[in-house]
PDB file of C-alpha atoms and ligand atoms in Angstrom:
ATOM      1  CA  UNK A 276      -0.097   0.108   0.240  1.00 97.00           C
ATOM      2  CA  UNK A 277       1.209   3.482  -0.760  1.00 98.00           C
ATOM      3  CA  UNK A 278       0.577   6.760   0.722  1.00 98.00           C
ATOM      4  CA  UNK A 279       0.028   9.647  -1.189  1.00 98.00           C
ATOM      5  CA  UNK A 280       0.087  12.892  -0.202  1.00 98.00           C
ATOM      6  CA  UNK A 281      -0.642  16.427  -2.109  1.00 97.00           C
ATOM      7  CA  UNK A 282      -0.213  19.510   0.046  1.00 97.00           C
ATOM      8  CA  UNK A 283      -1.961  22.746  -1.620  1.00 95.00           C
ATOM      9  CA  UNK A 284      -2.297  26.341  -0.510  1.00 96.00           C
ATOM     10  CA  UNK A 285      -5.695  25.433   0.913  1.00 94.00           C
ATOM     11  CA  UNK A 286      -5.787  21.606   2.028  1.00 93.00           C
ATOM     12  CA  UNK A 287      -3.542  18.638   2.348  1.00 96.00           C
ATOM     13  CA  UNK A 288      -4.989  15.687   0.251  1.00 96.00           C
ATOM     14  CA  UNK A 289      -4.032  12.225   1.030  1.00 98.00           C
ATOM     15  CA  UNK A 290      -4.992   8.883  -0.694  1.00 98.00           C
ATOM     16  CA  UNK A 291      -3.978   5.186  -0.472  1.00 98.00           C
ATOM     17  CA  UNK A 292      -2.668   3.381  -3.515  1.00 98.00           C
ATOM     18  CA  UNK A 293      -3.430  -0.288  -3.806  1.00 95.00           C
ATOM     19  CA  UNK A 294      -3.866  -2.986  -6.676  1.00 93.00           C
ATOM     20  CA  UNK A 295      -4.281  -0.033  -9.134  1.00 94.00           C
ATOM     21  CA  UNK A 296      -7.010   1.872  -7.143  1.00 96.00           C
ATOM     22  CA  UNK A 297      -6.364   5.374  -5.620  1.00 97.00           C
ATOM     23  CA  UNK A 298      -8.830   5.872  -2.798  1.00 97.00           C
ATOM     24  CA  UNK A 299      -8.999   9.185  -0.543  1.00 96.00           C
ATOM     25  CA  UNK A 300      -8.186   8.452   3.040  1.00 97.00           C
ATOM     26  CA  UNK A 301      -8.300  10.229   6.442  1.00 96.00           C
ATOM     27  CA  UNK A 302      -4.838  11.094   7.574  1.00 96.00           C
ATOM     28  CA  UNK A 303      -5.849  10.420  11.534  1.00 95.00           C
ATOM     29  CA  UNK A 304      -6.693   6.869  10.993  1.00 96.00           C
ATOM     30  CA  UNK A 305      -3.888   5.665   8.629  1.00 97.00           C
ATOM     31  CA  UNK A 306      -3.098   1.631   8.385  1.00 97.00           C
ATOM     32  CA  UNK A 307       0.447   2.408   9.161  1.00 97.00           C
ATOM     33  CA  UNK A 308       1.717  -1.364   9.232  1.00 97.00           C
ATOM     34  CA  UNK A 309       0.220  -1.746   5.872  1.00 97.00           C
ATOM     35  CA  UNK A 310       2.097   1.242   4.231  1.00 98.00           C
ATOM     36  CA  UNK A 311       4.988   0.559   2.420  1.00 97.00           C
ATOM     37  CA  UNK A 312       5.943   3.994   1.167  1.00 98.00           C
ATOM     38  CA  UNK A 313       4.954   7.650   1.207  1.00 98.00           C
ATOM     39  CA  UNK A 314       5.098   9.798  -1.541  1.00 98.00           C
ATOM     40  CA  UNK A 315       4.465  13.605  -1.294  1.00 98.00           C
ATOM     41  CA  UNK A 316       4.097  16.793  -3.265  1.00 98.00           C
ATOM     42  CA  UNK A 317       3.930  19.910  -1.574  1.00 97.00           C
ATOM     43  CA  UNK A 318       3.256  23.546  -2.939  1.00 95.00           C
ATOM     44  CA  UNK A 319       1.447  25.091   0.354  1.00 89.00           C
ATOM     45  CA  UNK A 320       2.664  25.379   4.011  1.00 85.00           C
ATOM     46  CA  UNK A 321       3.598  22.247   5.237  1.00 82.00           C
ATOM     47  CA  UNK A 322       3.088  21.779   8.963  1.00 89.00           C
ATOM     48  CA  UNK A 323       0.817  19.213   8.833  1.00 93.00           C
ATOM     49  CA  UNK A 324       2.648  17.276   6.127  1.00 96.00           C
ATOM     50  CA  UNK A 325       5.664  17.484   8.713  1.00 96.00           C
ATOM     51  CA  UNK A 326       3.864  15.565  11.389  1.00 96.00           C
ATOM     52  CA  UNK A 327       2.641  12.743   8.797  1.00 97.00           C
ATOM     53  CA  UNK A 328       6.578  12.421   7.856  1.00 97.00           C
ATOM     54  CA  UNK A 329       7.481  12.211  11.646  1.00 97.00           C
ATOM     55  CA  UNK A 330       5.118   9.511  11.982  1.00 97.00           C
ATOM     56  CA  UNK A 331       6.269   7.626   8.773  1.00 98.00           C
ATOM     57  CA  UNK A 332       9.538   7.538  10.419  1.00 97.00           C
ATOM     58  CA  UNK A 333       8.197   6.146  13.655  1.00 97.00           C
ATOM     59  CA  UNK A 334       6.854   3.482  11.369  1.00 97.00           C
ATOM     60  CA  UNK A 335      10.191   3.229   9.225  1.00 97.00           C
ATOM     61  CA  UNK A 336       7.956   3.915   6.227  1.00 98.00           C
ATOM     62  CA  UNK A 337      10.273   5.424   3.693  1.00 98.00           C
ATOM     63  CA  UNK A 338       9.366   8.912   2.143  1.00 98.00           C
ATOM     64  CA  UNK A 339       9.914  10.293  -1.156  1.00 98.00           C
ATOM     65  CA  UNK A 340       9.114  13.891  -2.484  1.00 97.00           C
ATOM     66  CA  UNK A 341       8.118  14.559  -5.890  1.00 98.00           C
ATOM     67  CA  UNK A 342      10.234  17.250  -7.738  1.00 98.00           C
ATOM     68  CA  UNK A 343       9.826  19.001 -11.280  1.00 98.00           C
ATOM     69  CA  UNK A 344      12.344  17.906 -13.644  1.00 98.00           C
ATOM     70  CA  UNK A 345      13.289  19.180 -17.061  1.00 98.00           C
ATOM     71  CA  UNK A 346      11.960  16.134 -18.678  1.00 98.00           C
ATOM     72  CA  UNK A 347      10.274  13.063 -17.527  1.00 98.00           C
ATOM     73  CA  UNK A 348       9.674   9.935 -19.548  1.00 96.00           C
ATOM     74  CA  UNK A 349       9.229  11.835 -23.007  1.00 97.00           C
ATOM     75  CA  UNK A 350       7.340  14.811 -21.310  1.00 98.00           C
ATOM     76  CA  UNK A 351       9.147  17.923 -21.406  1.00 98.00           C
ATOM     77  CA  UNK A 352       8.714  20.866 -18.988  1.00 98.00           C
ATOM     78  CA  UNK A 353       8.111  24.474 -20.867  1.00 98.00           C
ATOM     79  CA  UNK A 354       9.964  26.166 -17.944  1.00 98.00           C
ATOM     80  CA  UNK A 355      13.874  26.931 -18.365  1.00 98.00           C
ATOM     81  CA  UNK A 356      13.733  27.318 -14.607  1.00 98.00           C
ATOM     82  CA  UNK A 357      11.954  23.901 -14.151  1.00 98.00           C
ATOM     83  CA  UNK A 358      12.119  24.021 -10.255  1.00 96.00           C
ATOM     84  CA  UNK A 359      10.063  27.024 -10.023  1.00 98.00           C
ATOM     85  CA  UNK A 360       6.949  25.242 -11.621  1.00 98.00           C
ATOM     86  CA  UNK A 361       4.404  24.175  -9.384  1.00 98.00           C
ATOM     87  CA  UNK A 362       4.836  20.258  -8.778  1.00 98.00           C
ATOM     88  CA  UNK A 363       1.041  19.878  -8.812  1.00 98.00           C
ATOM     89  CA  UNK A 364       1.167  21.229 -12.315  1.00 98.00           C
ATOM     90  CA  UNK A 365       3.941  18.745 -13.379  1.00 98.00           C
ATOM     91  CA  UNK A 366       1.944  16.086 -11.871  1.00 98.00           C
ATOM     92  CA  UNK A 367      -1.211  16.688 -13.627  1.00 98.00           C
ATOM     93  CA  UNK A 368       0.917  16.750 -16.837  1.00 98.00           C
ATOM     94  CA  UNK A 369       2.273  13.584 -15.973  1.00 98.00           C
ATOM     95  CA  UNK A 370      -1.137  11.996 -15.358  1.00 98.00           C
ATOM     96  CA  UNK A 371      -2.476  13.196 -18.611  1.00 98.00           C
ATOM     97  CA  UNK A 372       0.750  12.568 -20.457  1.00 98.00           C
ATOM     98  CA  UNK A 373       0.145   8.982 -19.447  1.00 98.00           C
ATOM     99  CA  UNK A 374      -3.506   8.780 -19.476  1.00 98.00           C
ATOM    100  CA  UNK A 375      -3.976  10.568 -23.073  1.00 98.00           C
ATOM    101  CA  UNK A 376      -0.831   9.778 -24.839  1.00 97.00           C
ATOM    102  CA  UNK A 377       0.019  11.175 -28.355  1.00 97.00           C
ATOM    103  CA  UNK A 378      -3.051  13.738 -27.662  1.00 97.00           C
ATOM    104  CA  UNK A 379      -3.079  17.397 -27.563  1.00 98.00           C
ATOM    105  CA  UNK A 380      -4.377  18.233 -24.122  1.00 98.00           C
ATOM    106  CA  UNK A 381      -5.392  21.462 -21.862  1.00 98.00           C
ATOM    107  CA  UNK A 382      -4.975  20.440 -18.245  1.00 98.00           C
ATOM    108  CA  UNK A 383      -7.042  22.795 -15.493  1.00 98.00           C
ATOM    109  CA  UNK A 384      -6.497  22.205 -11.964  1.00 98.00           C
ATOM    110  CA  UNK A 385      -8.710  24.313  -9.756  1.00 96.00           C
ATOM    111  CA  UNK A 386      -7.927  24.965  -6.211  1.00 94.00           C
ATOM    112  CA  UNK A 387      -6.755  27.997  -4.224  1.00 97.00           C
ATOM    113  CA  UNK A 388      -5.194  28.918  -7.729  1.00 98.00           C
ATOM    114  CA  UNK A 389      -6.602  27.653 -11.218  1.00 98.00           C
ATOM    115  CA  UNK A 390      -3.747  26.768 -13.383  1.00 98.00           C
ATOM    116  CA  UNK A 391      -4.270  26.080 -17.184  1.00 98.00           C
ATOM    117  CA  UNK A 392      -1.378  24.221 -18.936  1.00 98.00           C
ATOM    118  CA  UNK A 393      -0.845  23.349 -22.616  1.00 98.00           C
ATOM    119  CA  UNK A 394       0.784  20.008 -23.638  1.00 98.00           C
ATOM    120  CA  UNK A 395       1.249  18.724 -27.034  1.00 98.00           C
ATOM    121  CA  UNK A 396       0.612  15.372 -28.743  1.00 97.00           C
ATOM    122  CA  UNK A 397       4.312  15.239 -28.825  1.00 97.00           C
ATOM    123  CA  UNK A 398       4.725  15.520 -24.833  1.00 98.00           C
ATOM    124  CA  UNK A 399       5.932  19.142 -25.081  1.00 98.00           C
ATOM    125  CA  UNK A 400       4.581  21.285 -22.245  1.00 98.00           C
ATOM    126  CA  UNK A 401       3.826  24.745 -23.863  1.00 98.00           C
ATOM    127  CA  UNK A 402       3.312  26.655 -20.870  1.00 98.00           C
ATOM    128  CA  UNK A 403       0.127  27.953 -19.185  1.00 98.00           C
ATOM    129  CA  UNK A 404      -1.506  30.647 -16.761  1.00 98.00           C
ATOM    130  CA  UNK A 405      -2.015  31.027 -13.190  1.00 98.00           C
ATOM    131  CA  UNK A 406      -5.329  32.688 -12.155  1.00 98.00           C
ATOM    132  CA  UNK A 407      -6.935  33.209  -8.740  1.00 98.00           C
ATOM    133  CA  UNK A 408      -9.366  30.421  -8.065  1.00 98.00           C
ATOM    134  CA  UNK A 409     -13.192  30.852  -8.244  1.00 97.00           C
ATOM    135  CA  UNK A 410     -13.452  31.680  -4.329  1.00 97.00           C
ATOM    136  CA  UNK A 411      -9.993  33.646  -4.221  1.00 97.00           C
ATOM    137  CA  UNK A 412     -11.625  35.745  -7.389  1.00 98.00           C
ATOM    138  CA  UNK A 413     -15.135  36.292  -5.295  1.00 97.00           C
ATOM    139  CA  UNK A 414     -13.486  36.881  -2.068  1.00 97.00           C
ATOM    140  CA  UNK A 415     -10.956  39.434  -3.183  1.00 98.00           C
ATOM    141  CA  UNK A 416     -13.691  41.740  -4.605  1.00 98.00           C
ATOM    142  CA  UNK A 417     -16.082  41.166  -1.534  1.00 98.00           C
ATOM    143  CA  UNK A 418     -13.145  42.012   0.895  1.00 98.00           C
ATOM    144  CA  UNK A 419     -12.313  45.059  -1.057  1.00 98.00           C
ATOM    145  CA  UNK A 420     -15.064  46.848  -2.306  1.00 98.00           C
ATOM    146  CA  UNK A 421     -17.906  48.630  -0.345  1.00 98.00           C
ATOM    147  CA  UNK A 422     -20.899  47.061  -2.226  1.00 98.00           C
ATOM    148  CA  UNK A 423     -19.901  44.023  -3.625  1.00 98.00           C
ATOM    149  CA  UNK A 424     -21.297  41.081  -1.558  1.00 97.00           C
ATOM    150  CA  UNK A 425     -21.854  37.206  -2.204  1.00 97.00           C
ATOM    151  CA  UNK A 426     -24.426  34.733  -0.722  1.00 93.00           C
ATOM    152  CA  UNK A 427     -23.975  31.265  -0.084  1.00 85.00           C
ATOM    153  CA  UNK A 428     -26.994  29.703  -2.265  1.00 90.00           C
ATOM    154  CA  UNK A 429     -26.093  31.500  -5.815  1.00 92.00           C
ATOM    155  CA  UNK A 430     -24.882  29.110  -7.915  1.00 95.00           C
ATOM    156  CA  UNK A 431     -22.034  29.752 -10.570  1.00 96.00           C
ATOM    157  CA  UNK A 432     -23.288  30.113 -14.061  1.00 96.00           C
ATOM    158  CA  UNK A 433     -22.205  31.910 -17.580  1.00 97.00           C
ATOM    159  CA  UNK A 434     -25.367  34.036 -17.382  1.00 97.00           C
ATOM    160  CA  UNK A 435     -25.282  37.634 -17.423  1.00 98.00           C
ATOM    161  CA  UNK A 436     -25.762  38.683 -13.673  1.00 97.00           C
ATOM    162  CA  UNK A 437     -28.847  40.344 -12.793  1.00 96.00           C
ATOM    163  CA  UNK A 438     -27.844  40.708  -9.260  1.00 97.00           C
ATOM    164  CA  UNK A 439     -24.781  41.428  -7.347  1.00 98.00           C
ATOM    165  CA  UNK A 440     -23.995  37.805  -6.444  1.00 97.00           C
ATOM    166  CA  UNK A 441     -24.632  36.799  -9.890  1.00 97.00           C
ATOM    167  CA  UNK A 442     -22.579  39.334 -11.352  1.00 98.00           C
ATOM    168  CA  UNK A 443     -19.913  38.453  -9.124  1.00 98.00           C
ATOM    169  CA  UNK A 444     -19.895  34.689  -9.148  1.00 98.00           C
ATOM    170  CA  UNK A 445     -20.512  34.525 -12.855  1.00 98.00           C
ATOM    171  CA  UNK A 446     -17.645  36.969 -13.530  1.00 98.00           C
ATOM    172  CA  UNK A 447     -15.357  34.654 -11.827  1.00 98.00           C
ATOM    173  CA  UNK A 448     -16.622  31.798 -13.953  1.00 98.00           C
ATOM    174  CA  UNK A 449     -16.799  33.662 -17.512  1.00 98.00           C
ATOM    175  CA  UNK A 450     -13.288  34.894 -16.969  1.00 98.00           C
ATOM    176  CA  UNK A 451     -12.017  31.308 -16.103  1.00 98.00           C
ATOM    177  CA  UNK A 452     -13.864  30.049 -18.976  1.00 98.00           C
ATOM    178  CA  UNK A 453     -12.433  32.644 -21.314  1.00 98.00           C
ATOM    179  CA  UNK A 454      -8.963  31.893 -19.944  1.00 98.00           C
ATOM    180  CA  UNK A 455      -9.679  28.278 -21.228  1.00 98.00           C
ATOM    181  CA  UNK A 456     -10.786  29.231 -24.510  1.00 97.00           C
ATOM    182  CA  UNK A 457      -7.272  31.389 -24.884  1.00 97.00           C
ATOM    183  CA  UNK A 458      -5.228  28.021 -24.153  1.00 98.00           C
ATOM    184  CA  UNK A 459      -7.313  26.342 -26.975  1.00 97.00           C
ATOM    185  CA  UNK A 460      -5.898  29.262 -29.366  1.00 96.00           C
ATOM    186  CA  UNK A 461      -2.359  27.924 -28.753  1.00 97.00           C
ATOM    187  CA  UNK A 462      -3.234  24.526 -30.152  1.00 95.00           C
ATOM    188  CA  UNK A 463      -5.497  25.661 -32.936  1.00 85.00           C
ATOM    189  CA  UNK A 464      -6.903  23.358 -35.068  1.00 85.00           C
ATOM    190  CA  UNK A 465      -5.905  20.441 -33.039  1.00 90.00           C
ATOM    191  CA  UNK A 466      -9.006  19.801 -31.078  1.00 93.00           C
ATOM    192  CA  UNK A 467      -7.369  19.375 -28.022  1.00 97.00           C
ATOM    193  CA  UNK A 468      -8.799  17.021 -24.950  1.00 98.00           C
ATOM    194  CA  UNK A 469      -9.627  19.140 -21.975  1.00 98.00           C
ATOM    195  CA  UNK A 470      -9.048  17.547 -18.335  1.00 98.00           C
ATOM    196  CA  UNK A 471     -10.184  19.281 -15.444  1.00 98.00           C
ATOM    197  CA  UNK A 472      -9.251  18.602 -11.759  1.00 98.00           C
ATOM    198  CA  UNK A 473      -9.709  20.059  -8.561  1.00 95.00           C
ATOM    199  CA  UNK A 474     -12.594  21.672  -6.544  1.00 92.00           C
ATOM    200  CA  UNK A 475     -14.535  23.484  -9.258  1.00 95.00           C
ATOM    201  CA  UNK A 476     -13.609  20.772 -11.802  1.00 96.00           C
ATOM    202  CA  UNK A 477     -16.886  19.458 -12.417  1.00 96.00           C
ATOM    203  CA  UNK A 478     -18.688  22.770 -12.948  1.00 97.00           C
ATOM    204  CA  UNK A 479     -15.963  24.208 -15.192  1.00 97.00           C
ATOM    205  CA  UNK A 480     -15.956  20.517 -17.261  1.00 98.00           C
ATOM    206  CA  UNK A 481     -19.287  21.500 -17.685  1.00 97.00           C
ATOM    207  CA  UNK A 482     -18.807  24.484 -19.615  1.00 97.00           C
ATOM    208  CA  UNK A 483     -16.988  22.554 -22.452  1.00 98.00           C
ATOM    209  CA  UNK A 484     -18.235  19.906 -24.644  1.00 97.00           C
ATOM    210  CA  UNK A 485     -16.405  16.495 -24.677  1.00 97.00           C
ATOM    211  CA  UNK A 486     -14.174  17.682 -21.691  1.00 98.00           C
ATOM    212  CA  UNK A 487     -13.374  15.238 -18.661  1.00 98.00           C
ATOM    213  CA  UNK A 488     -13.139  15.475 -15.054  1.00 97.00           C
ATOM    214  CA  UNK A 489     -10.565  13.846 -12.793  1.00 97.00           C
ATOM    215  CA  UNK A 490     -11.166  14.189  -9.179  1.00 95.00           C
ATOM    216  CA  UNK A 491      -7.489  12.261  -8.602  1.00 97.00           C
ATOM    217  CA  UNK A 492      -5.436  13.544 -11.526  1.00 98.00           C
ATOM    218  CA  UNK A 493      -2.714  15.077  -9.308  1.00 98.00           C
ATOM    219  CA  UNK A 494      -2.830  11.988  -7.254  1.00 98.00           C
ATOM    220  CA  UNK A 495      -2.717   9.665 -10.377  1.00 98.00           C
ATOM    221  CA  UNK A 496       0.388  11.776 -11.230  1.00 98.00           C
ATOM    222  CA  UNK A 497       2.201  11.681  -8.123  1.00 98.00           C
ATOM    223  CA  UNK A 498       2.010   8.063  -8.257  1.00 98.00           C
ATOM    224  CA  UNK A 499       3.460   7.837 -11.971  1.00 97.00           C
ATOM    225  CA  UNK A 500       6.065  10.085 -10.783  1.00 98.00           C
ATOM    226  CA  UNK A 501       7.001   7.637  -8.190  1.00 98.00           C
ATOM    227  CA  UNK A 502       6.981   4.534 -10.590  1.00 96.00           C
ATOM    228  CA  UNK A 503       9.061   6.589 -13.303  1.00 96.00           C
ATOM    229  CA  UNK A 504      11.578   7.718 -10.635  1.00 93.00           C
ATOM    230  CA  UNK A 505      11.825   4.496  -8.275  1.00 83.00           C
ATOM    231  CA  UNK A 506      11.532   1.396 -10.495  1.00 67.00           C
TER     232      UNK A 506
HETATM  233  N1  ADP B 738     -15.522  20.055  -2.934  1.00 56.85           N
HETATM  234  C1  ADP B 738     -15.697  21.413  -3.498  1.00 56.85           C
HETATM  235  N2  ADP B 738     -16.464  22.120  -3.924  1.00 56.85           N
HETATM  236  C2  ADP B 738     -16.063  23.622  -4.338  1.00 56.85           C
HETATM  237  N3  ADP B 738     -15.217  24.184  -3.869  1.00 56.85           N
HETATM  238  C3  ADP B 738     -13.947  23.529  -3.591  1.00 56.85           C
HETATM  239  C4  ADP B 738     -14.015  21.969  -3.183  1.00 56.85           C
HETATM  240  N4  ADP B 738     -13.118  21.474  -2.875  1.00 56.85           N
HETATM  241  C5  ADP B 738     -11.944  22.763  -3.239  1.00 56.85           C
HETATM  242  N5  ADP B 738     -12.604  23.710  -3.629  1.00 56.85           N
HETATM  243  C6  ADP B 738     -12.432  25.078  -4.073  1.00 56.85           C
HETATM  244  O1  ADP B 738     -10.936  24.717  -4.192  1.00 56.85           O
HETATM  245  C7  ADP B 738     -10.142  25.337  -3.129  1.00 56.85           C
HETATM  246  C8  ADP B 738      -9.221  24.543  -2.324  1.00 56.85           C
HETATM  247  O2  ADP B 738      -9.285  23.268  -3.054  1.00 56.85           O
HETATM  248  P1  ADP B 738      -8.136  22.249  -3.106  1.00 56.85           P
HETATM  249  O3  ADP B 738      -8.024  21.825  -4.329  1.00 56.85           O
HETATM  250  O4  ADP B 738      -7.953  21.681  -1.962  1.00 56.85           O
HETATM  251  O5  ADP B 738      -6.950  23.706  -3.156  1.00 56.85           O
HETATM  252  P2  ADP B 738      -5.090  23.175  -3.154  1.00 56.85           P
HETATM  253  O6  ADP B 738      -4.908  22.281  -3.864  1.00 56.85           O
HETATM  254  O7  ADP B 738      -4.838  24.839  -3.513  1.00 56.85           O
HETATM  255  O8  ADP B 738      -5.146  22.967  -1.625  1.00 56.85           O
HETATM  256  C9  ADP B 738     -11.309  26.053  -2.125  1.00 56.85           C
HETATM  257  O9  ADP B 738     -10.797  26.931  -1.530  1.00 56.85           O
HETATM  258  C10 ADP B 738     -12.303  26.182  -2.997  1.00 56.85           C
HETATM  259  O10 ADP B 738     -12.235  27.286  -3.783  1.00 56.85           O
HETATM  260  C1  PAZ B 739       0.025  27.886  -8.879  1.00 56.85           C
HETATM  261  C2  PAZ B 739      -0.306  27.162  -7.590  1.00 56.85           C
HETATM  262  C3  PAZ B 739      -0.087  28.051  -6.439  1.00 56.85           C
HETATM  263  C4  PAZ B 739      -1.515  26.288  -7.582  1.00 56.85           C
HETATM  264  O1  PAZ B 739      -1.352  25.675  -6.368  1.00 56.85           O
HETATM  265  P1  PAZ B 739      -2.603  25.374  -5.754  1.00 56.85           P
HETATM  266  O2  PAZ B 739      -4.139  26.207  -5.842  1.00 56.85           O
HETATM  267  O3  PAZ B 739      -2.951  23.721  -5.805  1.00 56.85           O
HETATM  268  O4  PAZ B 739      -2.474  25.524  -4.178  1.00 56.85           O
HETATM  269  C5  PAZ B 739       1.185  26.307  -7.271  1.00 56.85           C
HETATM  270  O5  PAZ B 739       0.991  25.495  -8.860  1.00 56.85           O
HETATM  271  C6  PAZ B 739       2.310  26.768  -7.552  1.00 56.85           C
HETATM  272  O6  PAZ B 739       2.674  27.304  -6.363  1.00 56.85           O
HETATM  273  N1  PAZ B 739       2.959  27.332  -8.837  1.00 56.85           N
HETATM  274  C7  PAZ B 739       4.536  27.897  -8.509  1.00 56.85           C
HETATM  275  C8  PAZ B 739       4.111  29.070  -9.532  1.00 56.85           C
HETATM  276  C9  PAZ B 739       4.382  28.480 -11.064  1.00 56.85           C
HETATM  277  O7  PAZ B 739       3.906  27.293 -11.421  1.00 56.85           O
HETATM  278  O8  PAZ B 739       4.892  28.974 -12.077  1.00 56.85           O
HETATM  279  K1    K B 740      -4.090  21.927  -6.473  1.00 56.85           K
END
């Protein structure tokens, strides 16, 4: 059994990989005796991660930190300074490169930030963009203006806003949709596969016909990173 940990800027996510299955798990009730190794990726604060690594130590579980590289198994990173690329973005690219081989893809991960990455059928990462996540966009406005307010029940939609919470939430969604449309222009005429992950992935995937949603994309990339680097 393999423990996979993804530390973002909002939350630490943990899953257990066993016989080809990746299942979310509770870090407070981990089956340490059955865990053979701990693989982790961290872009956020890592207090909780350090506690887990200490526990792994106590149980003699070897730990491996995923790192970005210039190239991995045919996947090429766009960044000259590849160690500046968010490891979560690299892992999502590894997962997409593995699961959609020889395809032009656009990878969108919506977390604290929304990241958009463009990948060619030849495995060349062309680069991408970093946007505020949907909640960060709405919060930045409600917290920095007098009269823009949100409410808890208004849904995100691409409709024109006819009240303030509509205008606020739909603005965040259409700005994000627009960025994805811009990404498609960098693969013009190639009909890229769109893959969405993260908290608002289902909402965004629904805006694009033929797009797919994979809640475990980063975790699949983390597992694949380990296989490519340690076998
Ligand atoms: N189940 C969810 N439903 C709606 N929004 C979510 C959900 N999970 C996460 N989010 C959004 O994504 C943000 C953090 O999600 P997460 O993927 O854990 O981020 P990170 O990877 O940055 O830690 C939240 O602030 C919220 O905006
Ligand atoms: C953009 C991110 C903060 C997204 O992380 P998350 O929303 O999962 O917390 C992360 O990919 C990151 O720290 N990137 C480093 C800068 C870069 O990718 O260029
Ligand atoms: K993330």
